[in-house]
Short mmCIF file of C-alpha atoms in Angstrom, two decimals:
data_model
loop_
_atom_site.label_atom_id
_atom_site.label_comp_id
_atom_site.label_asym_id
_atom_site.label_seq_id
_atom_site.Cartn_x
_atom_site.Cartn_y
_atom_site.Cartn_z
CA PHE A 1 -0.32 35.26 -57.18
CA VAL A 2 -2.43 37.87 -54.82
CA PRO A 3 -3.17 40.14 -57.70
CA GLU A 4 -3.95 37.47 -60.10
CA ILE A 5 -6.29 35.71 -56.93
CA VAL A 6 -8.28 39.68 -56.79
CA ASP A 7 -8.49 40.13 -60.18
CA PHE A 8 -9.75 36.35 -60.84
CA ILE A 9 -12.03 36.95 -58.17
CA GLN A 10 -13.89 39.97 -59.11
CA ARG A 11 -14.10 38.51 -62.74
CA ILE A 12 -16.27 36.21 -60.93
CA ILE A 13 -18.09 38.49 -59.48
CA ASP A 14 -18.97 39.89 -63.01
CA ASN A 15 -20.43 37.33 -63.89
CA GLY A 16 -22.56 37.53 -60.72
CA TYR A 17 -21.90 34.30 -59.07
CA ALA A 18 -20.02 36.27 -55.72
CA TYR A 19 -21.61 38.64 -53.24
CA GLU A 20 -18.93 41.43 -51.11
CA LEU A 21 -20.34 40.43 -47.53
CA ASP A 22 -18.90 43.33 -44.52
CA GLY A 23 -15.06 42.78 -46.45
CA SER A 24 -15.39 39.04 -47.11
CA VAL A 25 -16.40 37.97 -51.16
CA TYR A 26 -18.58 34.94 -51.16
CA PHE A 27 -19.67 33.06 -53.93
CA ASP A 28 -22.92 32.20 -54.61
CA ILE A 29 -23.67 28.41 -54.81
CA GLU A 30 -27.53 29.09 -55.28
CA SER A 31 -26.92 31.96 -58.43
CA PHE A 32 -24.36 29.31 -60.03
CA ASP A 33 -25.77 25.94 -59.41
CA GLY A 34 -28.30 24.70 -62.43
CA LYS A 35 -27.84 28.27 -64.10
CA ASP A 36 -26.41 28.22 -67.98
CA GLY A 37 -25.42 24.90 -67.84
CA ASN A 38 -23.06 24.96 -65.30
CA PHE A 39 -23.82 22.17 -62.01
CA TYR A 40 -22.03 22.46 -58.36
CA ALA A 41 -20.91 18.85 -57.22
CA LYS A 42 -20.24 17.29 -60.08
CA LEU A 43 -17.76 14.64 -58.03
CA GLU A 44 -20.42 14.54 -54.95
CA PRO A 45 -23.41 15.98 -56.15
CA MET A 46 -24.98 13.64 -52.97
CA LEU A 47 -22.36 15.71 -50.71
CA LYS A 48 -23.47 19.16 -52.19
CA GLY A 49 -25.52 20.23 -48.58
CA ASN A 50 -23.47 18.10 -46.53
CA THR A 51 -22.85 21.14 -43.52
CA ARG A 52 -19.97 19.41 -42.00
CA LEU A 53 -18.17 18.91 -44.67
CA LEU A 54 -18.66 22.49 -45.66
CA ALA A 55 -16.98 23.73 -42.81
CA GLU A 56 -14.33 21.64 -42.47
CA GLY A 57 -13.79 22.17 -46.76
CA GLU A 58 -13.19 26.37 -44.53
CA GLY A 59 -10.83 25.57 -42.94
CA ALA A 60 -8.59 28.16 -40.88
CA LEU A 61 -10.92 30.39 -41.53
CA GLY A 62 -13.29 29.54 -39.53
CA ALA A 63 -17.16 29.98 -38.83
CA LYS A 64 -18.72 32.14 -41.78
CA PRO A 65 -21.83 35.30 -40.89
CA SER A 66 -24.75 34.36 -40.17
CA ASN A 67 -26.06 36.87 -43.08
CA THR A 68 -24.50 34.50 -46.11
CA ARG A 69 -27.05 33.78 -48.75
CA SER A 70 -26.91 29.73 -48.19
CA THR A 71 -24.98 27.95 -46.05
CA ALA A 72 -22.89 26.17 -48.68
CA ASP A 73 -21.76 29.81 -49.44
CA PHE A 74 -17.56 29.86 -48.95
CA ALA A 75 -14.65 32.26 -49.09
CA LEU A 76 -13.10 33.19 -52.17
CA TRP A 77 -11.61 36.19 -50.07
CA LYS A 78 -11.51 36.77 -46.31
CA LYS A 79 -11.11 40.02 -44.04
CA SER A 80 -8.73 39.04 -41.88
CA LYS A 81 -8.43 39.36 -38.40
CA PRO A 82 -6.15 41.57 -36.80
CA GLY A 83 -2.48 39.94 -36.81
CA GLU A 84 -3.96 37.26 -39.32
CA PRO A 85 -1.49 38.02 -42.86
CA ARG A 86 -3.14 41.42 -45.11
CA TRP A 87 -2.76 42.57 -48.74
CA ASP A 88 -4.52 45.05 -50.07
CA SER A 89 -8.01 44.14 -51.89
CA PRO A 90 -10.71 46.38 -53.48
CA TRP A 91 -12.62 44.62 -50.81
CA GLY A 92 -10.28 45.72 -47.95
CA GLU A 93 -7.37 43.95 -46.38
CA GLY A 94 -7.25 40.02 -46.62
CA ARG A 95 -6.55 37.31 -47.49
CA PRO A 96 -7.39 33.96 -50.29
CA GLY A 97 -10.02 32.39 -49.33
CA TRP A 98 -9.15 28.32 -49.29
CA HIS A 99 -10.15 26.58 -51.98
CA ILE A 100 -9.33 30.16 -54.70
CA GLU A 101 -5.16 30.21 -54.83
CA CYS A 102 -5.84 26.03 -56.63
CA SER A 103 -7.26 27.63 -58.96
CA VAL A 104 -5.93 30.47 -59.81
CA MET A 105 -2.15 29.16 -60.39
CA ALA A 106 -3.48 26.27 -62.14
CA SER A 107 -5.65 27.42 -64.55
CA GLU A 108 -2.73 30.73 -65.35
CA ILE A 109 -0.80 28.59 -65.69
CA LEU A 110 -2.65 25.48 -67.62
CA GLY A 111 -5.13 27.52 -69.02
CA SER A 112 -9.35 27.70 -69.05
CA ASN A 113 -9.66 23.83 -69.83
CA ILE A 114 -7.21 21.69 -68.17
CA ASP A 115 -6.81 17.58 -68.88
CA LEU A 116 -5.62 15.29 -65.54
CA HIS A 117 -6.14 17.23 -61.72
CA THR A 118 -5.04 15.09 -58.59
CA GLY A 119 -5.68 15.28 -55.01
CA GLY A 120 -6.32 12.68 -51.90
CA ILE A 121 -9.62 10.69 -51.86
CA ASP A 122 -10.30 13.43 -48.78
CA LEU A 123 -10.01 17.00 -50.73
CA THR A 124 -13.47 15.51 -53.25
CA PHE A 125 -15.54 17.38 -51.38
CA PRO A 126 -15.87 20.03 -50.70
CA HIS A 127 -12.65 21.07 -51.69
CA HIS A 128 -12.33 20.25 -55.24
CA ASP A 129 -15.58 20.35 -55.70
CA ASN A 130 -15.16 24.72 -55.13
CA GLU A 131 -12.30 24.22 -56.90
CA ILE A 132 -14.75 23.76 -60.21
CA ALA A 133 -16.81 25.82 -59.26
CA GLN A 134 -15.34 29.23 -58.69
CA SER A 135 -13.19 28.08 -62.30
CA GLU A 136 -16.03 27.68 -64.03
CA ALA A 137 -17.27 30.66 -62.76
CA CYS A 138 -14.29 32.64 -64.32
CA LEU A 139 -13.44 30.88 -67.20
CA GLY A 140 -16.55 30.54 -68.14
CA CYS A 141 -16.41 27.30 -69.31
CA GLN A 142 -18.45 23.75 -68.77
CA GLN A 143 -15.16 21.53 -67.76
CA TRP A 144 -11.94 22.92 -66.57
CA ILE A 145 -10.92 19.45 -65.45
CA ASN A 146 -11.28 16.75 -67.74
CA TYR A 147 -9.90 14.09 -65.14
CA PHE A 148 -9.71 13.45 -61.42
CA MET A 149 -8.20 11.18 -59.65
CA HIS A 150 -8.10 10.68 -56.16
CA ALA A 151 -5.54 9.41 -54.59
CA GLY A 152 -6.80 6.50 -51.60
CA HIS A 153 -5.35 7.22 -48.67
CA PHE A 154 -1.88 5.50 -46.11
CA HIS A 155 -3.52 3.71 -43.00
CA VAL A 156 -1.38 2.14 -39.70
CA SER A 157 -2.56 0.13 -37.88
CA GLY A 158 -6.02 0.83 -39.43
CA MET A 159 -6.24 4.76 -38.20
CA LYS A 160 -5.00 7.57 -41.79
CA MET A 161 -1.46 8.86 -41.21
CA SER A 162 -1.61 12.20 -39.90
CA LYS A 163 0.63 14.54 -37.38
CA SER A 164 -2.68 14.65 -35.54
CA LEU A 165 -2.47 11.08 -33.89
CA LYS A 166 1.53 11.15 -34.25
CA ASN A 167 1.86 7.69 -36.67
CA PHE A 168 3.15 8.64 -39.30
CA THR A 169 5.91 7.21 -40.73
CA THR A 170 7.96 9.82 -43.30
CA ILE A 171 10.41 8.49 -46.08
CA LYS A 172 13.84 8.46 -44.89
CA ASP A 173 12.45 6.86 -42.26
CA ALA A 174 11.29 4.35 -44.22
CA LEU A 175 14.15 4.48 -45.95
CA LYS A 176 16.03 3.09 -43.33
CA LYS A 177 14.43 0.18 -43.20
CA ASN A 178 13.69 -0.86 -46.27
CA SER A 179 14.97 0.72 -49.64
CA ALA A 180 13.33 2.57 -52.15
CA ARG A 181 12.41 -0.21 -54.75
CA GLN A 182 11.17 -3.07 -51.84
CA ILE A 183 9.22 1.41 -50.64
CA ARG A 184 7.99 1.16 -54.14
CA MET A 185 6.80 -2.11 -55.75
CA LEU A 186 4.89 -2.69 -52.02
CA PHE A 187 2.48 0.71 -53.50
CA LEU A 188 2.61 -1.09 -57.19
CA LEU A 189 1.06 -4.02 -54.86
CA SER A 190 -1.83 -1.93 -54.41
CA LYS A 191 -4.39 0.64 -56.78
CA TRP A 192 -3.54 4.32 -56.18
CA ASP A 193 -7.08 4.82 -55.71
CA ALA A 194 -7.29 2.71 -52.08
CA ARG A 195 -6.85 2.63 -49.21
CA LEU A 196 -3.45 1.56 -48.00
CA ASP A 197 -3.06 -0.27 -44.38
CA TYR A 198 0.35 -0.41 -42.97
CA PHE A 199 1.55 -2.73 -39.74
CA GLU A 200 4.30 -4.79 -38.49
CA GLY A 201 4.60 -7.57 -41.77
CA THR A 202 3.28 -5.52 -44.33
CA MET A 203 6.13 -5.49 -46.37
CA GLU A 204 7.24 -9.61 -45.74
CA GLY A 205 4.52 -10.22 -49.02
CA PRO A 206 6.78 -6.96 -51.09
CA LEU A 207 9.82 -8.86 -49.71
CA ALA A 208 8.80 -12.05 -50.67
CA LEU A 209 8.19 -10.44 -54.38
CA GLU A 210 11.07 -9.26 -54.66
CA LYS A 211 13.36 -11.89 -53.38
CA THR A 212 10.88 -14.82 -56.55
CA PHE A 213 11.83 -11.91 -59.67
CA ASP A 214 15.30 -11.18 -57.86
CA ASN A 215 16.02 -14.91 -58.61
CA PHE A 216 14.56 -14.94 -61.98
CA PHE A 217 16.82 -12.68 -63.11
CA SER A 218 19.53 -13.74 -61.89
CA ASN A 219 19.15 -17.10 -62.78
CA THR A 220 18.35 -16.14 -66.48
CA ASN A 221 21.69 -13.26 -66.86
CA ALA A 222 24.23 -16.64 -65.10
CA LEU A 223 21.92 -18.76 -67.34
CA LEU A 224 22.66 -16.20 -70.34
CA ARG A 225 26.05 -15.73 -69.70
CA ASP A 226 27.24 -19.51 -69.31
CA PHE A 227 25.58 -20.02 -72.58
CA ARG A 228 27.65 -17.16 -74.08
CA LEU A 229 30.69 -18.05 -72.70
CA ARG A 230 30.47 -22.10 -73.16
CA GLN A 231 28.72 -21.76 -76.72
CA GLN A 232 28.93 -25.00 -78.78
CA ASP A 233 28.44 -25.67 -82.37
CA SER A 234 24.73 -26.23 -83.25
CA ASP A 235 23.51 -29.77 -83.04
CA GLY A 236 22.05 -29.67 -86.59
CA LYS A 237 19.47 -30.54 -83.96
CA ARG A 238 15.42 -28.55 -83.30
CA HIS A 239 15.58 -26.66 -79.95
CA PHE A 240 12.11 -24.25 -80.21
CA LEU A 241 9.55 -27.39 -79.59
CA LYS A 242 6.86 -27.87 -77.38
CA ASP A 243 7.70 -25.99 -73.52
CA GLU A 244 9.45 -23.14 -75.80
CA LEU A 245 5.99 -22.39 -77.46
CA GLU A 246 3.66 -22.78 -74.80
CA LEU A 247 6.25 -20.01 -73.01
CA GLN A 248 6.62 -17.81 -76.01
CA LYS A 249 2.69 -18.48 -76.16
CA ALA A 250 1.63 -17.46 -72.27
CA LEU A 251 4.44 -14.41 -72.71
CA LEU A 252 2.60 -12.88 -74.97
CA ASP A 253 -0.53 -13.33 -72.68
CA THR A 254 0.80 -11.92 -69.96
CA LYS A 255 1.56 -8.57 -72.55
CA ALA A 256 -2.60 -8.83 -73.38
CA GLN A 257 -3.54 -9.11 -69.73
CA VAL A 258 -0.52 -5.92 -68.33
CA HIS A 259 -1.46 -3.81 -70.72
CA SER A 260 -5.35 -4.59 -70.46
CA ALA A 261 -5.15 -4.10 -66.18
CA LEU A 262 -3.13 -0.13 -66.89
CA LEU A 263 -6.03 0.65 -69.04
CA ASP A 264 -8.38 -0.06 -66.34
CA SER A 265 -7.31 2.69 -63.81
CA PHE A 266 -3.64 1.57 -63.48
CA ASP A 267 -4.72 -1.62 -61.81
CA THR A 268 -0.92 -2.53 -60.50
CA PRO A 269 -1.32 -4.51 -58.53
CA LYS A 270 -3.28 -7.00 -61.33
CA ALA A 271 -0.31 -6.51 -64.10
CA MET A 272 1.70 -7.73 -60.78
CA ARG A 273 0.55 -10.68 -60.74
CA ALA A 274 0.52 -11.41 -63.79
CA LEU A 275 4.41 -10.61 -64.21
CA GLN A 276 4.39 -12.50 -61.04
CA GLU A 277 2.70 -15.51 -62.65
CA ILE A 278 4.60 -15.56 -65.94
CA VAL A 279 7.72 -15.29 -64.03
CA THR A 280 6.28 -18.99 -62.25
CA ARG A 281 6.58 -20.32 -65.36
CA ALA A 282 9.57 -19.31 -66.65
CA ASN A 283 11.11 -20.65 -63.47
CA THR A 284 8.37 -24.19 -63.93
CA TYR A 285 11.17 -24.37 -67.51
CA LEU A 286 14.17 -23.27 -65.66
CA GLN A 287 14.17 -27.17 -63.72
CA ARG A 288 13.85 -28.79 -66.68
CA GLY A 289 17.77 -28.15 -66.31
CA ARG A 290 20.19 -26.39 -68.37
CA ALA A 291 20.87 -29.24 -71.00
CA SER A 292 17.52 -28.98 -71.92
CA ILE A 293 16.02 -25.64 -72.50
CA ASP A 294 16.24 -21.74 -74.90
CA PRO A 295 17.98 -19.31 -73.15
CA GLN A 296 16.42 -17.20 -75.32
CA ILE A 297 13.12 -17.43 -74.70
CA VAL A 298 13.60 -16.84 -71.12
CA GLU A 299 15.47 -13.79 -72.06
CA SER A 300 13.13 -13.08 -73.82
CA VAL A 301 10.13 -13.02 -70.15
CA ALA A 302 13.15 -11.58 -68.50
CA LEU A 303 13.58 -8.62 -70.91
CA TYR A 304 9.97 -7.95 -71.03
CA VAL A 305 8.90 -7.84 -67.10
CA THR A 306 12.03 -6.01 -67.51
CA LYS A 307 10.54 -3.11 -69.70
CA ILE A 308 7.88 -2.67 -67.48
CA PHE A 309 9.57 -2.66 -64.03
CA ARG A 310 11.42 -0.09 -66.02
CA ALA A 311 8.17 1.83 -66.24
CA PHE A 312 7.08 1.48 -62.98
CA GLY A 313 10.26 3.38 -61.84
CA LEU A 314 11.83 0.05 -59.88
CA VAL A 315 15.06 -0.51 -62.57
CA ASN A 316 17.96 1.92 -61.78
CA ASP A 317 18.73 3.32 -65.53
CA GLY A 318 17.28 3.18 -68.49
CA VAL A 319 19.96 0.78 -70.79
CA GLY A 320 17.02 -0.72 -73.09
CA SER A 321 18.61 -4.32 -73.25
CA ARG A 322 19.74 -4.75 -69.23
CA ILE A 323 18.41 -7.57 -67.83
CA GLY A 324 16.94 -7.19 -63.87
CA TRP A 325 17.09 -3.80 -61.63
CA GLY A 326 19.77 -2.86 -63.66
CA SER A 327 22.22 -3.08 -61.14
CA ALA A 328 22.68 -3.89 -57.57
CA GLY A 329 19.80 -1.78 -56.83
CA LEU A 330 18.46 1.71 -55.72
CA SER A 331 20.06 2.40 -52.74
CA ALA A 332 18.43 3.60 -49.90
CA ASP A 333 18.48 7.82 -51.10
CA GLY A 334 17.05 5.85 -54.20
CA ALA A 335 21.06 6.91 -56.20
CA SER A 336 23.20 4.12 -58.34
CA GLN A 337 25.30 1.15 -57.07
CA GLY A 338 27.60 1.73 -60.12
CA PRO A 339 26.73 -0.43 -63.02
CA ALA A 340 26.16 -3.90 -63.25
CA ALA A 341 27.93 -4.71 -66.46
CA ASP A 342 31.57 -4.04 -64.91
CA ARG A 343 31.22 -5.01 -62.04
CA GLU A 344 30.44 -8.46 -63.97
CA SER A 345 33.32 -8.27 -66.64
CA ILE A 346 35.85 -7.86 -63.49
CA LEU A 347 34.29 -10.39 -61.94
CA LEU A 348 33.54 -13.12 -64.36
CA PRO A 349 37.00 -14.06 -65.05
CA VAL A 350 37.85 -14.88 -60.84
CA ALA A 351 34.83 -16.12 -60.07
CA SER A 352 34.75 -18.61 -64.06
CA VAL A 353 38.24 -19.82 -62.63
CA LEU A 354 36.98 -20.56 -59.00
CA SER A 355 34.04 -22.05 -60.20
CA ASP A 356 36.45 -24.67 -62.38
CA PHE A 357 38.28 -25.34 -59.60
CA ARG A 358 35.85 -25.86 -56.77
CA ASP A 359 33.88 -28.40 -59.77
CA ALA A 360 36.86 -30.83 -60.95
CA VAL A 361 38.04 -30.97 -56.60
CA ARG A 362 34.29 -31.93 -56.63
CA GLU A 363 34.72 -34.44 -59.10
CA ILE A 364 37.85 -35.65 -56.78
CA ALA A 365 36.80 -35.58 -54.22
CA LEU A 366 33.15 -38.04 -54.76
CA SER A 367 35.74 -40.42 -56.96
CA GLY A 368 37.87 -41.25 -53.91
CA GLY A 369 39.88 -39.91 -51.01
CA ASP A 370 39.21 -37.59 -48.91
CA LYS A 371 35.60 -36.30 -49.18
CA LYS A 372 34.77 -34.87 -45.90
CA ALA A 373 37.52 -32.45 -46.08
CA LEU A 374 37.40 -31.43 -49.48
CA LEU A 375 33.54 -30.89 -49.89
CA SER A 376 33.81 -29.09 -46.76
CA LEU A 377 35.84 -26.82 -48.94
CA CYS A 378 33.89 -26.19 -51.39
CA ASP A 379 30.83 -25.74 -49.58
CA GLN A 380 33.09 -22.58 -47.90
CA VAL A 381 33.59 -21.17 -51.23
CA ARG A 382 29.83 -21.52 -52.31
CA ASP A 383 28.94 -21.12 -49.48
CA ARG A 384 30.45 -18.02 -47.37
CA ASP A 385 33.64 -16.80 -49.33
CA LEU A 386 31.48 -15.90 -52.47
CA PRO A 387 28.48 -14.30 -51.33
CA ASP A 388 30.66 -12.06 -49.99
CA LEU A 389 32.68 -11.05 -52.58
CA GLY A 390 28.82 -11.06 -54.51
CA ILE A 391 29.43 -14.32 -56.20
CA MET A 392 27.28 -17.50 -55.61
CA ILE A 393 27.56 -21.11 -57.16
CA GLY A 394 24.39 -22.15 -58.13
CA ASP A 395 25.15 -26.50 -58.73
CA HIS A 396 23.39 -28.68 -61.13
CA GLY A 397 22.14 -31.78 -62.42
CA ASP A 398 24.52 -31.53 -65.41
CA GLY A 399 27.73 -31.45 -62.86
CA ARG A 400 28.56 -27.56 -63.66
CA ALA A 401 27.91 -24.22 -62.00
CA LEU A 402 26.40 -21.47 -63.21
CA ILE A 403 27.19 -18.23 -61.81
CA LYS A 404 25.05 -15.47 -60.30
CA PHE A 405 26.26 -11.88 -58.96
CA VAL A 406 24.23 -10.99 -55.88
CA ASP A 407 24.55 -8.19 -53.79
CA PRO A 408 27.24 -8.46 -50.86
CA GLU A 409 25.22 -6.19 -48.83
CA GLU A 410 22.02 -8.58 -49.02
CA VAL A 411 23.35 -11.52 -48.81
CA ARG A 412 25.41 -11.27 -46.04
CA ARG A 413 22.15 -9.45 -44.69
CA GLU A 414 19.79 -13.43 -45.52
CA ARG A 415 22.47 -14.55 -43.53
CA ALA A 416 21.83 -12.82 -40.19
CA ALA A 417 18.52 -13.34 -40.48
CA ARG A 418 18.89 -17.19 -40.96
CA GLN A 419 20.97 -17.00 -38.41
CA ALA A 420 18.19 -14.99 -36.26
CA GLU A 421 15.57 -17.15 -36.78
CA GLU A 422 17.53 -20.46 -35.74
CA GLU A 423 19.31 -19.59 -32.52
CA ALA A 424 15.30 -18.06 -32.12
CA LYS A 425 14.19 -21.52 -32.66
CA LYS A 426 17.05 -23.37 -30.53
CA ALA A 427 16.00 -20.53 -27.59
CA LYS A 428 12.85 -21.80 -27.69
CA LYS A 429 13.34 -25.37 -28.37
CA GLU A 430 15.69 -25.22 -25.40
CA ALA A 431 12.89 -22.92 -23.53
CA GLU A 432 9.87 -25.55 -23.62
CA ILE A 433 13.05 -28.97 -22.77
CA ARG A 434 13.24 -26.04 -19.10
CA ALA A 435 9.66 -26.12 -19.16
CA ALA A 436 8.58 -30.28 -19.36
CA GLU A 437 11.73 -30.54 -17.25
CA GLU A 438 10.23 -27.79 -14.72
CA LYS A 439 7.10 -29.27 -14.95
CA ARG A 440 8.42 -33.57 -14.63
CA LEU A 441 10.18 -31.78 -11.72
CA ALA A 442 7.31 -30.08 -9.94
CA LYS A 443 4.25 -32.97 -10.46
CA LEU A 444 7.02 -35.01 -8.58
CA ALA A 445 7.60 -32.95 -5.95
CA ALA A 446 3.61 -33.10 -5.82
CA GLY A 447 3.19 -36.55 -5.69
CA LYS A 448 5.95 -36.89 -2.93
CA LEU A 449 4.65 -38.54 0.66
CA SER A 450 6.14 -38.21 3.65
CA PRO A 451 7.37 -42.08 4.61
CA LYS A 452 4.92 -41.76 8.71
CA ASP A 453 2.57 -40.89 6.40
CA MET A 454 2.79 -43.51 4.16
CA PHE A 455 0.81 -46.48 5.70
CA ARG A 456 -2.05 -44.77 7.44
CA THR A 457 -5.16 -45.30 7.18
CA PRO A 458 -8.40 -42.49 7.04
CA GLU A 459 -9.20 -43.80 10.63
CA MET A 460 -5.65 -43.00 12.35
CA LEU A 461 -5.83 -38.87 10.40
CA GLU A 462 -8.88 -38.70 12.14
CA LEU A 463 -6.96 -39.54 15.41
#
């Protein structure tokens, strides 16, 4: 793009908004600002005289000569020093200025009017303001960019993440600790143009929220699967009553809230809160028990949440009717872990047999016989054997279990975390007991008195 850059700069000179000085070319702020409808520093007009930011804006190009027309003038083309990169130009060998290549490449491809321009919040002034000025000076337009979107910075323990501070975390390293979906959820919980602080414990919120939605998706899928598997003839009664109508209205309100939030500068935290609230209401409705709910209204909620999550990039496939994450979830590298439907179709018959077997054994145990042994066996199947295969069986008040398919690796991680937490609590309790015993013994030792001193008076001690 160097030939295009040279031509772009020459057009700015020809339009009267730049000048050559000792082999370099500078943008003439005073000839541009306020002339022919032009305005410099459209994004941050209060900063147009900030010499510190202007100097930082020149970056590695270094200090300007003292004889520029204005201290605010910035380099479009810089004469190269010995050993620096260089290209031929009408002004001698040199290199592009700090801002010019962005204007040239964008305008060359997108034309004289661009709808959307993004960048970090720190680039607003002078970089983006200089881009606007030099582009409008060259192209002769009043508005080069319609909308700027400046993203907030990522901070680590209160400080901006940067290589110079050596406090940066690469995406590759982050994916060793959390899945792509979990990291994306962290970003969704913060406004795109706001600062995001990352510190120990930052991921607790996204992980807990993911678990909430994951449980809801699993319960809904299990409920629908069971409903279709054991569906009976209609009893001739109407089941879509007050509670169902209230949940349906809440869903319509949620859709309006999410739509409004996304129209308001992509307010994803507000949208996520609305989704969390409707899932909470749906979970409350599910607590009524399998026999007292309408699965279709719950399915409607789950389908809508999935639809929005798919738009947010949290769902791992493009299947429109699927509920939930689309598969076992996004792996650390974002790759598919296999279609969930295929896995379920293979495991469902086995899981149903095991579930029925467990229900029957449990009923026998409760009615007589060696209850403890049978119940222990049932618990082992429920709590360890089947979860390790990706199958969860949940007890319900109607005496029948509900089958859910889960990620076995996630189950094992949660089990390990619980065990570690229990061991930590046990170790803490043992340490407290030891400390209390040591304190008691120390107190006893401090209170001991030699027999020969036991009956001595103060007067005797003075002797």
